Every structure is written in C-alpha cells, then in structure tokens.
PDB file of C-alpha atoms and ligand atoms in Angstrom:
ATOM      1  CA  UNK A   1     -12.926   4.274  -1.260  1.00  0.00           C
ATOM      2  CA  UNK A   2      -9.770   5.039   0.745  1.00  0.00           C
ATOM      3  CA  UNK A   3      -6.678   5.776  -1.312  1.00  0.00           C
ATOM      4  CA  UNK A   4      -3.652   3.552  -0.728  1.00  0.00           C
ATOM      5  CA  UNK A   5      -1.592   4.689  -3.695  1.00  0.00           C
ATOM      6  CA  UNK A   6       2.141   4.326  -3.058  1.00  0.00           C
ATOM      7  CA  UNK A   7       1.688   2.027  -0.061  1.00  0.00           C
ATOM      8  CA  UNK A   8       3.149  -1.470   0.252  1.00  0.00           C
ATOM      9  CA  UNK A   9       0.886  -4.054   1.898  1.00  0.00           C
ATOM     10  CA  UNK A  10       1.727  -7.536   3.149  1.00  0.00           C
ATOM     11  CA  UNK A  11      -1.200  -9.903   3.710  1.00  0.00           C
ATOM     12  CA  UNK A  12      -0.388 -13.142   5.512  1.00  0.00           C
ATOM     13  CA  UNK A  13      -2.686 -15.976   4.505  1.00  0.00           C
ATOM     14  CA  UNK A  14      -3.641 -13.981   1.427  1.00  0.00           C
ATOM     15  CA  UNK A  15      -4.338 -16.911  -0.856  1.00  0.00           C
ATOM     16  CA  UNK A  16      -7.806 -17.667   0.547  1.00  0.00           C
ATOM     17  CA  UNK A  17     -10.932 -16.272   2.206  1.00  0.00           C
ATOM     18  CA  UNK A  18     -10.645 -12.990   4.099  1.00  0.00           C
ATOM     19  CA  UNK A  19      -6.965 -12.527   3.194  1.00  0.00           C
ATOM     20  CA  UNK A  20      -7.643 -13.009  -0.511  1.00  0.00           C
ATOM     21  CA  UNK A  21     -10.556 -10.547  -0.544  1.00  0.00           C
ATOM     22  CA  UNK A  22      -8.512  -8.043   1.447  1.00  0.00           C
ATOM     23  CA  UNK A  23      -5.539  -8.359  -0.903  1.00  0.00           C
ATOM     24  CA  UNK A  24      -7.903  -7.705  -3.810  1.00  0.00           C
ATOM     25  CA  UNK A  25      -9.406  -4.645  -2.108  1.00  0.00           C
ATOM     26  CA  UNK A  26      -6.041  -3.263  -0.966  1.00  0.00           C
ATOM     27  CA  UNK A  27      -4.797  -3.546  -4.544  1.00  0.00           C
ATOM     28  CA  UNK A  28      -7.967  -1.919  -5.897  1.00  0.00           C
ATOM     29  CA  UNK A  29      -7.327   0.986  -3.501  1.00  0.00           C
ATOM     30  CA  UNK A  30      -3.869   1.471  -5.030  1.00  0.00           C
ATOM     31  CA  UNK A  31      -1.482  -0.500  -2.790  1.00  0.00           C
ATOM     32  CA  UNK A  32       1.287  -2.790  -3.996  1.00  0.00           C
ATOM     33  CA  UNK A  33       0.363  -6.103  -2.396  1.00  0.00           C
ATOM     34  CA  UNK A  34       2.335  -9.175  -1.368  1.00  0.00           C
ATOM     35  CA  UNK A  35       0.380 -12.243  -0.257  1.00  0.00           C
ATOM     36  CA  UNK A  36       1.686 -15.206   1.696  1.00  0.00           C
ATOM     37  CA  UNK A  37       0.431 -18.673   2.507  1.00  0.00           C
ATOM     38  CA  UNK A  38       1.564 -22.194   3.265  1.00  0.00           C
ATOM     39  CA  UNK A  39       0.880 -24.033   0.018  1.00  0.00           C
ATOM     40  CA  UNK A  40       3.149 -23.152  -2.935  1.00  0.00           C
ATOM     41  CA  UNK A  41       0.478 -24.163  -5.411  1.00  0.00           C
ATOM     42  CA  UNK A  42      -2.326 -22.173  -3.786  1.00  0.00           C
ATOM     43  CA  UNK A  43      -0.160 -19.092  -3.264  1.00  0.00           C
ATOM     44  CA  UNK A  44       0.957 -19.158  -6.913  1.00  0.00           C
ATOM     45  CA  UNK A  45      -2.613 -19.597  -8.141  1.00  0.00           C
ATOM     46  CA  UNK A  46      -3.960 -16.740  -6.008  1.00  0.00           C
ATOM     47  CA  UNK A  47      -1.035 -14.444  -6.861  1.00  0.00           C
ATOM     48  CA  UNK A  48      -1.656 -15.061 -10.546  1.00  0.00           C
ATOM     49  CA  UNK A  49      -5.395 -14.358 -10.199  1.00  0.00           C
ATOM     50  CA  UNK A  50      -4.803 -11.193  -8.167  1.00  0.00           C
ATOM     51  CA  UNK A  51      -1.780 -10.094 -10.197  1.00  0.00           C
ATOM     52  CA  UNK A  52       0.253  -9.542  -7.026  1.00  0.00           C
ATOM     53  CA  UNK A  53       3.425 -11.135  -5.665  1.00  0.00           C
ATOM     54  CA  UNK A  54       2.997 -14.393  -3.754  1.00  0.00           C
ATOM     55  CA  UNK A  55       5.550 -15.699  -1.252  1.00  0.00           C
ATOM     56  CA  UNK A  56       5.329 -19.039   0.540  1.00  0.00           C
ATOM     57  CA  UNK A  57       5.932 -18.678   4.282  1.00  0.00           C
ATOM     58  CA  UNK A  58       4.599 -20.786   7.141  1.00  0.00           C
ATOM     59  CA  UNK A  59       4.057 -18.338  10.018  1.00  0.00           C
ATOM     60  CA  UNK A  60       4.573 -21.081  12.578  1.00  0.00           C
ATOM     61  CA  UNK A  61       8.235 -21.316  11.463  1.00  0.00           C
ATOM     62  CA  UNK A  62      10.249 -18.318  12.591  1.00  0.00           C
ATOM     63  CA  UNK A  63      12.934 -19.014   9.977  1.00  0.00           C
ATOM     64  CA  UNK A  64      10.227 -18.863   7.277  1.00  0.00           C
ATOM     65  CA  UNK A  65       9.125 -15.432   8.530  1.00  0.00           C
ATOM     66  CA  UNK A  66      12.780 -14.303   8.446  1.00  0.00           C
ATOM     67  CA  UNK A  67      13.019 -15.431   4.848  1.00  0.00           C
ATOM     68  CA  UNK A  68       9.738 -13.690   3.976  1.00  0.00           C
ATOM     69  CA  UNK A  69      10.964 -10.427   5.502  1.00  0.00           C
ATOM     70  CA  UNK A  70      14.226 -10.679   3.534  1.00  0.00           C
ATOM     71  CA  UNK A  71      12.328 -11.175   0.280  1.00  0.00           C
ATOM     72  CA  UNK A  72       9.956  -8.268   0.963  1.00  0.00           C
ATOM     73  CA  UNK A  73      12.867  -6.010   1.905  1.00  0.00           C
ATOM     74  CA  UNK A  74      14.742  -6.942  -1.258  1.00  0.00           C
ATOM     75  CA  UNK A  75      11.716  -6.301  -3.463  1.00  0.00           C
ATOM     76  CA  UNK A  76      10.036  -3.329  -1.800  1.00  0.00           C
ATOM     77  CA  UNK A  77      12.304  -1.872   0.893  1.00  0.00           C
ATOM     78  CA  UNK A  78       9.650  -0.812   3.369  1.00  0.00           C
ATOM     79  CA  UNK A  79       6.112  -1.832   4.364  1.00  0.00           C
ATOM     80  CA  UNK A  80       3.147   0.459   5.153  1.00  0.00           C
ATOM     81  CA  UNK A  81       0.362  -2.055   5.782  1.00  0.00           C
ATOM     82  CA  UNK A  82       0.789  -5.370   7.580  1.00  0.00           C
ATOM     83  CA  UNK A  83      -2.374  -7.477   7.643  1.00  0.00           C
ATOM     84  CA  UNK A  84      -1.723 -10.317  10.100  1.00  0.00           C
ATOM     85  CA  UNK A  85      -4.465 -12.591   8.904  1.00  0.00           C
ATOM     86  CA  UNK A  86      -3.088 -16.147   8.641  1.00  0.00           C
ATOM     87  CA  UNK A  87      -4.954 -18.437  10.982  1.00  0.00           C
ATOM     88  CA  UNK A  88      -6.619 -21.786  11.501  1.00  0.00           C
ATOM     89  CA  UNK A  89      -9.763 -22.962  13.264  1.00  0.00           C
ATOM     90  CA  UNK A  90      -9.275 -26.333  14.963  1.00  0.00           C
ATOM     91  CA  UNK A  91     -12.234 -26.981  17.268  1.00  0.00           C
ATOM     92  CA  UNK A  92     -11.917 -29.586  20.019  1.00  0.00           C
ATOM     93  CA  UNK A  93     -13.862 -30.231  23.230  1.00  0.00           C
ATOM     94  CA  UNK A  94     -12.193 -29.710  26.587  1.00  0.00           C
ATOM     95  CA  UNK A  95     -11.049 -33.133  27.697  1.00  0.00           C
ATOM     96  CA  UNK A  96      -9.816 -33.936  24.213  1.00  0.00           C
ATOM     97  CA  UNK A  97      -7.259 -31.190  23.761  1.00  0.00           C
ATOM     98  CA  UNK A  98      -3.841 -32.617  22.979  1.00  0.00           C
ATOM     99  CA  UNK A  99      -0.566 -30.753  23.410  1.00  0.00           C
ATOM    100  CA  UNK A 100      -0.012 -31.059  19.681  1.00  0.00           C
ATOM    101  CA  UNK A 101      -3.390 -29.414  18.895  1.00  0.00           C
ATOM    102  CA  UNK A 102      -2.698 -26.664  21.414  1.00  0.00           C
ATOM    103  CA  UNK A 103       0.769 -25.939  20.030  1.00  0.00           C
ATOM    104  CA  UNK A 104      -0.423 -26.044  16.434  1.00  0.00           C
ATOM    105  CA  UNK A 105      -3.296 -23.570  16.910  1.00  0.00           C
ATOM    106  CA  UNK A 106      -1.441 -21.237  19.266  1.00  0.00           C
ATOM    107  CA  UNK A 107       1.673 -21.546  17.097  1.00  0.00           C
ATOM    108  CA  UNK A 108      -0.130 -20.160  14.050  1.00  0.00           C
ATOM    109  CA  UNK A 109      -2.832 -17.885  15.488  1.00  0.00           C
ATOM    110  CA  UNK A 110      -0.871 -16.263  18.301  1.00  0.00           C
ATOM    111  CA  UNK A 111       2.851 -17.034  18.156  1.00  0.00           C
ATOM    112  CA  UNK A 112       2.788 -16.708  14.363  1.00  0.00           C
ATOM    113  CA  UNK A 113       1.089 -13.305  14.631  1.00  0.00           C
ATOM    114  CA  UNK A 114       3.453 -12.012  17.313  1.00  0.00           C
ATOM    115  CA  UNK A 115       6.570 -13.003  15.386  1.00  0.00           C
ATOM    116  CA  UNK A 116       5.218 -11.746  12.083  1.00  0.00           C
ATOM    117  CA  UNK A 117       5.020  -8.283  13.658  1.00  0.00           C
ATOM    118  CA  UNK A 118       8.288  -8.714  15.558  1.00  0.00           C
ATOM    119  CA  UNK A 119      10.202  -9.538  12.419  1.00  0.00           C
ATOM    120  CA  UNK A 120       8.500  -7.004  10.120  1.00  0.00           C
ATOM    121  CA  UNK A 121       9.009  -4.185  12.629  1.00  0.00           C
ATOM    122  CA  UNK A 122      12.332  -2.967  11.169  1.00  0.00           C
ATOM    123  CA  UNK A 123      10.687  -2.750   7.741  1.00  0.00           C
ATOM    124  CA  UNK A 124       7.591  -0.863   8.884  1.00  0.00           C
ATOM    125  CA  UNK A 125       7.537   2.780   7.909  1.00  0.00           C
ATOM    126  CA  UNK A 126       6.670   5.288  10.607  1.00  0.00           C
ATOM    127  CA  UNK A 127       2.898   5.767  10.295  1.00  0.00           C
ATOM    128  CA  UNK A 128       2.358   2.171   9.167  1.00  0.00           C
ATOM    129  CA  UNK A 129      -0.876   0.311   9.912  1.00  0.00           C
ATOM    130  CA  UNK A 130      -0.860  -3.159  11.467  1.00  0.00           C
ATOM    131  CA  UNK A 131      -4.176  -5.018  11.431  1.00  0.00           C
ATOM    132  CA  UNK A 132      -4.557  -8.227  13.418  1.00  0.00           C
ATOM    133  CA  UNK A 133      -7.323 -10.584  12.367  1.00  0.00           C
ATOM    134  CA  UNK A 134      -8.894 -11.845  15.577  1.00  0.00           C
ATOM    135  CA  UNK A 135     -12.434 -13.139  16.123  1.00  0.00           C
ATOM    136  CA  UNK A 136     -15.583 -12.542  18.184  1.00  0.00           C
ATOM    137  CA  UNK A 137     -14.731 -15.972  19.562  1.00  0.00           C
ATOM    138  CA  UNK A 138     -12.290 -14.143  21.824  1.00  0.00           C
ATOM    139  CA  UNK A 139     -15.374 -13.061  23.813  1.00  0.00           C
ATOM    140  CA  UNK A 140     -17.818 -15.915  23.401  1.00  0.00           C
ATOM    141  CA  UNK A 141     -18.088 -19.237  25.155  1.00  0.00           C
ATOM    142  CA  UNK A 142     -18.784 -21.175  21.986  1.00  0.00           C
ATOM    143  CA  UNK A 143     -18.349 -24.889  22.716  1.00  0.00           C
ATOM    144  CA  UNK A 144     -15.238 -26.601  21.336  1.00  0.00           C
ATOM    145  CA  UNK A 145     -13.393 -23.350  20.750  1.00  0.00           C
ATOM    146  CA  UNK A 146     -11.517 -22.887  24.043  1.00  0.00           C
ATOM    147  CA  UNK A 147      -8.036 -22.898  22.522  1.00  0.00           C
ATOM    148  CA  UNK A 148      -9.063 -21.038  19.359  1.00  0.00           C
ATOM    149  CA  UNK A 149     -10.819 -18.393  21.503  1.00  0.00           C
ATOM    150  CA  UNK A 150      -7.788 -18.104  23.762  1.00  0.00           C
ATOM    151  CA  UNK A 151      -5.473 -17.684  20.765  1.00  0.00           C
ATOM    152  CA  UNK A 152      -7.595 -14.758  19.560  1.00  0.00           C
ATOM    153  CA  UNK A 153      -8.057 -13.232  23.039  1.00  0.00           C
ATOM    154  CA  UNK A 154      -4.281 -13.320  23.410  1.00  0.00           C
ATOM    155  CA  UNK A 155      -3.949 -11.556  20.066  1.00  0.00           C
ATOM    156  CA  UNK A 156      -6.343  -8.822  21.186  1.00  0.00           C
ATOM    157  CA  UNK A 157      -4.402  -8.316  24.426  1.00  0.00           C
ATOM    158  CA  UNK A 158      -1.166  -8.151  22.429  1.00  0.00           C
ATOM    159  CA  UNK A 159      -2.770  -5.624  20.051  1.00  0.00           C
ATOM    160  CA  UNK A 160      -3.574  -3.170  22.832  1.00  0.00           C
ATOM    161  CA  UNK A 161      -0.038  -3.211  24.215  1.00  0.00           C
ATOM    162  CA  UNK A 162       1.545  -3.065  20.769  1.00  0.00           C
ATOM    163  CA  UNK A 163      -0.583   0.007  20.012  1.00  0.00           C
ATOM    164  CA  UNK A 164       0.843   1.929  22.953  1.00  0.00           C
ATOM    165  CA  UNK A 165       4.421   0.767  22.419  1.00  0.00           C
ATOM    166  CA  UNK A 166       4.457   1.597  18.713  1.00  0.00           C
ATOM    167  CA  UNK A 167       2.577   4.895  19.011  1.00  0.00           C
ATOM    168  CA  UNK A 168       5.805   6.957  19.253  1.00  0.00           C
ATOM    169  CA  UNK A 169       6.487   5.890  15.663  1.00  0.00           C
ATOM    170  CA  UNK A 170       2.867   6.654  14.710  1.00  0.00           C
ATOM    171  CA  UNK A 171       2.439   2.974  13.871  1.00  0.00           C
ATOM    172  CA  UNK A 172      -1.214   2.103  14.432  1.00  0.00           C
ATOM    173  CA  UNK A 173      -2.175  -1.388  15.603  1.00  0.00           C
ATOM    174  CA  UNK A 174      -5.800  -2.523  15.531  1.00  0.00           C
ATOM    175  CA  UNK A 175      -7.715  -5.778  15.745  1.00  0.00           C
ATOM    176  CA  UNK A 176     -10.660  -6.909  13.654  1.00  0.00           C
ATOM    177  CA  UNK A 177     -13.069  -9.412  15.230  1.00  0.00           C
ATOM    178  CA  UNK A 178     -15.266 -11.048  12.591  1.00  0.00           C
ATOM    179  CA  UNK A 179     -18.277 -13.188  13.354  1.00  0.00           C
ATOM    180  CA  UNK A 180     -18.894 -16.135  11.023  1.00  0.00           C
ATOM    181  CA  UNK A 181     -17.623 -15.428   7.516  1.00  0.00           C
ATOM    182  CA  UNK A 182     -18.163 -17.690   4.502  1.00  0.00           C
ATOM    183  CA  UNK A 183     -14.625 -18.931   3.781  1.00  0.00           C
ATOM    184  CA  UNK A 184     -12.961 -22.335   3.356  1.00  0.00           C
ATOM    185  CA  UNK A 185     -11.787 -22.243   7.022  1.00  0.00           C
ATOM    186  CA  UNK A 186     -14.686 -24.423   8.198  1.00  0.00           C
ATOM    187  CA  UNK A 187     -14.244 -27.180   5.604  1.00  0.00           C
ATOM    188  CA  UNK A 188     -10.572 -27.427   6.658  1.00  0.00           C
ATOM    189  CA  UNK A 189     -11.663 -28.659  10.123  1.00  0.00           C
ATOM    190  CA  UNK A 190     -12.327 -32.117   8.677  1.00  0.00           C
ATOM    191  CA  UNK A 191     -15.956 -32.046   9.928  1.00  0.00           C
ATOM    192  CA  UNK A 192     -18.276 -34.176   7.752  1.00  0.00           C
ATOM    193  CA  UNK A 193     -20.525 -32.136   5.401  1.00  0.00           C
ATOM    194  CA  UNK A 194     -23.695 -32.897   7.346  1.00  0.00           C
ATOM    195  CA  UNK A 195     -22.191 -31.686  10.628  1.00  0.00           C
ATOM    196  CA  UNK A 196     -20.738 -28.659   8.857  1.00  0.00           C
ATOM    197  CA  UNK A 197     -24.125 -27.707   7.399  1.00  0.00           C
ATOM    198  CA  UNK A 198     -25.833 -28.107  10.784  1.00  0.00           C
ATOM    199  CA  UNK A 199     -23.134 -25.959  12.374  1.00  0.00           C
ATOM    200  CA  UNK A 200     -23.553 -23.280   9.672  1.00  0.00           C
ATOM    201  CA  UNK A 201     -27.348 -23.164  10.052  1.00  0.00           C
ATOM    202  CA  UNK A 202     -27.165 -22.956  13.844  1.00  0.00           C
ATOM    203  CA  UNK A 203     -24.551 -20.221  13.607  1.00  0.00           C
ATOM    204  CA  UNK A 204     -26.522 -18.207  11.050  1.00  0.00           C
ATOM    205  CA  UNK A 205     -29.629 -18.364  13.242  1.00  0.00           C
ATOM    206  CA  UNK A 206     -27.663 -16.695  16.042  1.00  0.00           C
ATOM    207  CA  UNK A 207     -26.694 -13.748  13.795  1.00  0.00           C
ATOM    208  CA  UNK A 208     -29.271 -10.924  14.081  1.00  0.00           C
ATOM    209  CA  UNK A 209     -28.677  -9.973  10.420  1.00  0.00           C
ATOM    210  CA  UNK A 210     -29.333 -13.643   9.550  1.00  0.00           C
ATOM    211  CA  UNK A 211     -26.428 -14.222   7.240  1.00  0.00           C
ATOM    212  CA  UNK A 212     -22.769 -15.162   7.258  1.00  0.00           C
ATOM    213  CA  UNK A 213     -20.369 -12.328   6.547  1.00  0.00           C
ATOM    214  CA  UNK A 214     -18.687 -12.304   3.162  1.00  0.00           C
ATOM    215  CA  UNK A 215     -14.891 -11.892   2.904  1.00  0.00           C
ATOM    216  CA  UNK A 216     -15.499  -8.560   1.149  1.00  0.00           C
ATOM    217  CA  UNK A 217     -17.339  -7.249   4.243  1.00  0.00           C
ATOM    218  CA  UNK A 218     -14.154  -7.715   6.249  1.00  0.00           C
ATOM    219  CA  UNK A 219     -11.931  -6.445   3.428  1.00  0.00           C
ATOM    220  CA  UNK A 220     -13.811  -3.123   3.426  1.00  0.00           C
ATOM    221  CA  UNK A 221     -12.937  -2.584   7.098  1.00  0.00           C
ATOM    222  CA  UNK A 222      -9.333  -3.690   6.556  1.00  0.00           C
ATOM    223  CA  UNK A 223      -8.872  -1.140   3.758  1.00  0.00           C
ATOM    224  CA  UNK A 224     -10.310   1.601   5.958  1.00  0.00           C
ATOM    225  CA  UNK A 225      -8.048   0.745   8.923  1.00  0.00           C
ATOM    226  CA  UNK A 226      -5.063   0.509   6.567  1.00  0.00           C
ATOM    227  CA  UNK A 227      -5.676   3.988   5.200  1.00  0.00           C
ATOM    228  CA  UNK A 228      -4.950   7.487   6.427  1.00  0.00           C
ATOM    229  CA  UNK A 229      -8.733   7.892   6.880  1.00  0.00           C
ATOM    230  CA  UNK A 230      -8.168   5.898  10.100  1.00  0.00           C
ATOM    231  CA  UNK A 231      -5.135   7.941  11.169  1.00  0.00           C
ATOM    232  CA  UNK A 232      -6.518   8.602  14.706  1.00  0.00           C
ATOM    233  CA  UNK A 233      -7.461   4.962  15.328  1.00  0.00           C
ATOM    234  CA  UNK A 234      -5.093   2.709  17.251  1.00  0.00           C
ATOM    235  CA  UNK A 235      -5.489   0.068  19.928  1.00  0.00           C
ATOM    236  CA  UNK A 236      -9.042  -0.446  18.673  1.00  0.00           C
ATOM    237  CA  UNK A 237     -11.030  -3.602  18.200  1.00  0.00           C
ATOM    238  CA  UNK A 238     -13.777  -3.827  15.645  1.00  0.00           C
ATOM    239  CA  UNK A 239     -16.530  -6.403  15.837  1.00  0.00           C
ATOM    240  CA  UNK A 240     -17.832  -7.065  12.344  1.00  0.00           C
ATOM    241  CA  UNK A 241     -20.309  -9.812  12.948  1.00  0.00           C
ATOM    242  CA  UNK A 242     -23.873  -9.076  11.807  1.00  0.00           C
ATOM    243  CA  UNK A 243     -24.663  -8.281  15.447  1.00  0.00           C
ATOM    244  CA  UNK A 244     -23.898 -11.734  16.905  1.00  0.00           C
ATOM    245  CA  UNK A 245     -22.010 -10.020  19.700  1.00  0.00           C
ATOM    246  CA  UNK A 246     -25.209  -8.344  20.884  1.00  0.00           C
ATOM    247  CA  UNK A 247     -27.589 -11.192  20.160  1.00  0.00           C
ATOM    248  CA  UNK A 248     -30.484 -10.671  22.608  1.00  0.00           C
ATOM    249  CA  UNK A 249     -31.567 -13.245  25.169  1.00  0.00           C
ATOM    250  CA  UNK A 250     -35.143 -12.750  23.986  1.00  0.00           C
ATOM    251  CA  UNK A 251     -36.225 -11.973  20.432  1.00  0.00           C
ATOM    252  CA  UNK A 252     -38.222  -8.738  19.911  1.00  0.00           C
ATOM    253  CA  UNK A 253     -41.203 -10.637  18.484  1.00  0.00           C
TER     254      UNK A 253
HETATM  255  P1  NAD B   1      -9.084 -19.485   5.121  1.00  0.00           P
HETATM  256  O1  NAD B   1      -8.834 -20.879   5.551  1.00  0.00           O
HETATM  257  O2  NAD B   1      -9.842 -19.222   3.876  1.00  0.00           O
HETATM  258  O3  NAD B   1      -7.711 -18.685   5.034  1.00  0.00           O
HETATM  259  C1  NAD B   1      -6.703 -18.853   5.977  1.00  0.00           C
HETATM  260  C2  NAD B   1      -5.400 -18.395   5.372  1.00  0.00           C
HETATM  261  O4  NAD B   1      -4.388 -18.540   6.370  1.00  0.00           O
HETATM  262  C3  NAD B   1      -4.979 -19.235   4.173  1.00  0.00           C
HETATM  263  O5  NAD B   1      -4.434 -18.391   3.201  1.00  0.00           O
HETATM  264  C4  NAD B   1      -3.912 -20.140   4.746  1.00  0.00           C
HETATM  265  O6  NAD B   1      -2.929 -20.488   3.792  1.00  0.00           O
HETATM  266  C5  NAD B   1      -3.315 -19.227   5.797  1.00  0.00           C
HETATM  267  N1  NAD B   1      -2.572 -19.976   6.798  1.00  0.00           N
HETATM  268  C6  NAD B   1      -3.020 -20.905   7.686  1.00  0.00           C
HETATM  269  N2  NAD B   1      -2.004 -21.386   8.406  1.00  0.00           N
HETATM  270  C7  NAD B   1      -0.888 -20.747   7.972  1.00  0.00           C
HETATM  271  C8  NAD B   1       0.473 -20.815   8.318  1.00  0.00           C
HETATM  272  N3  NAD B   1       0.922 -21.655   9.247  1.00  0.00           N
HETATM  273  N4  NAD B   1       1.334 -19.999   7.665  1.00  0.00           N
HETATM  274  C9  NAD B   1       0.912 -19.163   6.704  1.00  0.00           C
HETATM  275  N5  NAD B   1      -0.358 -19.061   6.331  1.00  0.00           N
HETATM  276  C10 NAD B   1      -1.251 -19.851   6.953  1.00  0.00           C
HETATM  277  O7  NAD B   1      -9.812 -18.832   6.363  1.00  0.00           O
HETATM  278  P2  NAD B   1     -10.360 -17.353   6.688  1.00  0.00           P
HETATM  279  O8  NAD B   1     -11.699 -17.564   7.273  1.00  0.00           O
HETATM  280  O9  NAD B   1     -10.172 -16.429   5.558  1.00  0.00           O
HETATM  281  O10 NAD B   1      -9.377 -16.999   7.905  1.00  0.00           O
HETATM  282  C11 NAD B   1      -8.570 -15.858   7.959  1.00  0.00           C
HETATM  283  C12 NAD B   1      -8.487 -15.382   9.392  1.00  0.00           C
HETATM  284  O11 NAD B   1      -9.789 -15.003   9.829  1.00  0.00           O
HETATM  285  C13 NAD B   1      -8.007 -16.427  10.403  1.00  0.00           C
HETATM  286  O12 NAD B   1      -7.100 -15.819  11.294  1.00  0.00           O
HETATM  287  C14 NAD B   1      -9.279 -16.823  11.131  1.00  0.00           C
HETATM  288  O13 NAD B   1      -9.025 -17.291  12.428  1.00  0.00           O
HETATM  289  C15 NAD B   1     -10.031 -15.524  11.123  1.00  0.00           C
HETATM  290  N6  NAD B   1     -11.479 -15.592  11.315  1.00  0.00           N
HETATM  291  C16 NAD B   1     -12.277 -16.264  10.434  1.00  0.00           C
HETATM  292  C17 NAD B   1     -13.631 -16.314  10.652  1.00  0.00           C
HETATM  293  C18 NAD B   1     -14.571 -17.039   9.714  1.00  0.00           C
HETATM  294  O14 NAD B   1     -15.725 -17.257  10.093  1.00  0.00           O
HETATM  295  N7  NAD B   1     -14.148 -17.419   8.521  1.00  0.00           N
HETATM  296  C19 NAD B   1     -14.201 -15.659  11.751  1.00  0.00           C
HETATM  297  C20 NAD B   1     -13.358 -14.984  12.628  1.00  0.00           C
HETATM  298  C21 NAD B   1     -12.009 -14.959  12.406  1.00  0.00           C
END
C-alpha cells in the first residue's frame, strides 16, 4: 500500500459511503485525516468510529468552507491531500427540472467543489494532490440524470484546467469517475424501495463485471492518486466502473 505518513488529508463528505471508506484507507496509509459533512450528528459519529477529526461544513455555503479552512489551518497548518468528494444524486426527468433542483445539485456537486479548491488553495502544500470525485454519468445519457451528469462533466472540465494551472506548484489534480457504487446515495433520492431495487438490478445488469462497486474499490484508487506513487499523474480521469463505460452493444455469447 502507498505510504502517506506525515501527510494531512481533508475528505469532504467523509462521514458516509466513498468518503468514509477513503478516509479510513487514507488513515490506514498513514495520513492525518479530517472529514467533513453536513450533519453534525453523522460527522461526529463517523469521526468517532474512524478516530479522525470531524468538522461540519456545508460545501454549498461559501462561508462554511471559509470556516472549515480556518479550522484546518489552525489545527494542521497545511494540507497535502484534498479529496473533493461531497456530492448528491438528485435524478429528475427533463421537463420536470426546477430552478431550485438545478441550483441545489450544481451548488453542491460543482460550485461546492470549485470553491472547496479555491478556498483550500492557500493551504495546499506544493506537491499536494487534489482528487475530484466525478462520475461515469458525465459521459452517459442515463435518463433522469441530465443535471447530475452536467454537474460532473463540469467538474471534469474544471479538473483538466486546474491541473495545468496548478502544475507550476507541482499540485496534481485528477478526477475519479465511479460507476455504480453501493452507498447510501441512492436511498437519499427518496425513491420508494421497490423502484430503488429495480433501478439497482437494471444497473447491475449493465455492468460487465456484474456487481456494484464497493466504497473500498474507490478508496484504493484515491489512496494511490493521493500518494507519491502517482507523482507523474495530473489532469487524468479514471473510470472505475466494472466496465460499464465499455459495455458492448452485443454480448459475446
Ligand atoms: P453518500 O451519500 O454515502 O455520501 C455523500 C457525502 O457527501 C456524505 O458524507 C454527505 O454528508 C456529503 N454531502 C452531501 N452534500 C453535502 C454538502 N452540501 N456539504 C457537505 N457535505 C455534503 O454518497 P457516495 O455515493 O459516497 O457519494 C460520494 C460522491 O461519489 C458524490 O460526489 C457522488 O456524486 C459520487 N458518485 C457516487 C456514485 C455511486 O454510485 N454511489 C457513483 C459515481 C459518483
């Protein structure tokens, strides 16, 4: 496993799912980890379980990010790994997209990501690693995900430009595009259980490896990209999706 001893890592949305597993793996690799999230109770519970620091900060509120940065600076000084993971999945069909839904999803998934990096920039050490959690949805035409997909496609476009702009400081910026991963994100959509199960089965059938990803699958890639083992990798995008991105039109048999 990559060695992250002596590094400070901030994981936004670290109290659940992919963020939680990544915080656990980053800590296991030797990093000092700070997790964030929206719910005070859930952040405290996860921080206690992981034995890391938890800070409540809603990434859709710029003042909350400012406060988060102040707290991290006071406690740790500098940051080496910034995992921009906080996000929501709020599916809606075209024709039923309200301004409020648009602003909410873009405000967390894209604006929240951009301003997390913007505000952490002064704290990032030269040679730091920024990892943006995007999605294969950025490239698929999955029904009901137009705004979600656009929020992630925007994040990928931002990632490429950030990689070139921050290269003079040797700060690496990469994006990770998971396929379906078994986390609480789907139950938070408010879909009834029956619809959720049908959705999960249909999705799994489209994955060549015939399973959902586990948060740990993504965490393994995050730890690698965070580490000096990935020191020549920037501006990259990594699909980690059981092959859904290359699902064939016709099955082999
Ligand atoms: P999750 O619901 O388990 O975790 C999401 C985390 O983001 C939680 O900790 C939550 O508190 C945090 N969060 C949400 N809104 C926030 C806000 N305004 N401020 C601060 N924190 C906030 O879901 P997950 O599946 O682990 O999702 C993590 C990331 O992975 C998201 O960006 C999501 O879009 C992306 N993703 C997930 C999947 C999947 O299938 N689960 C696939 C591709 C991409």
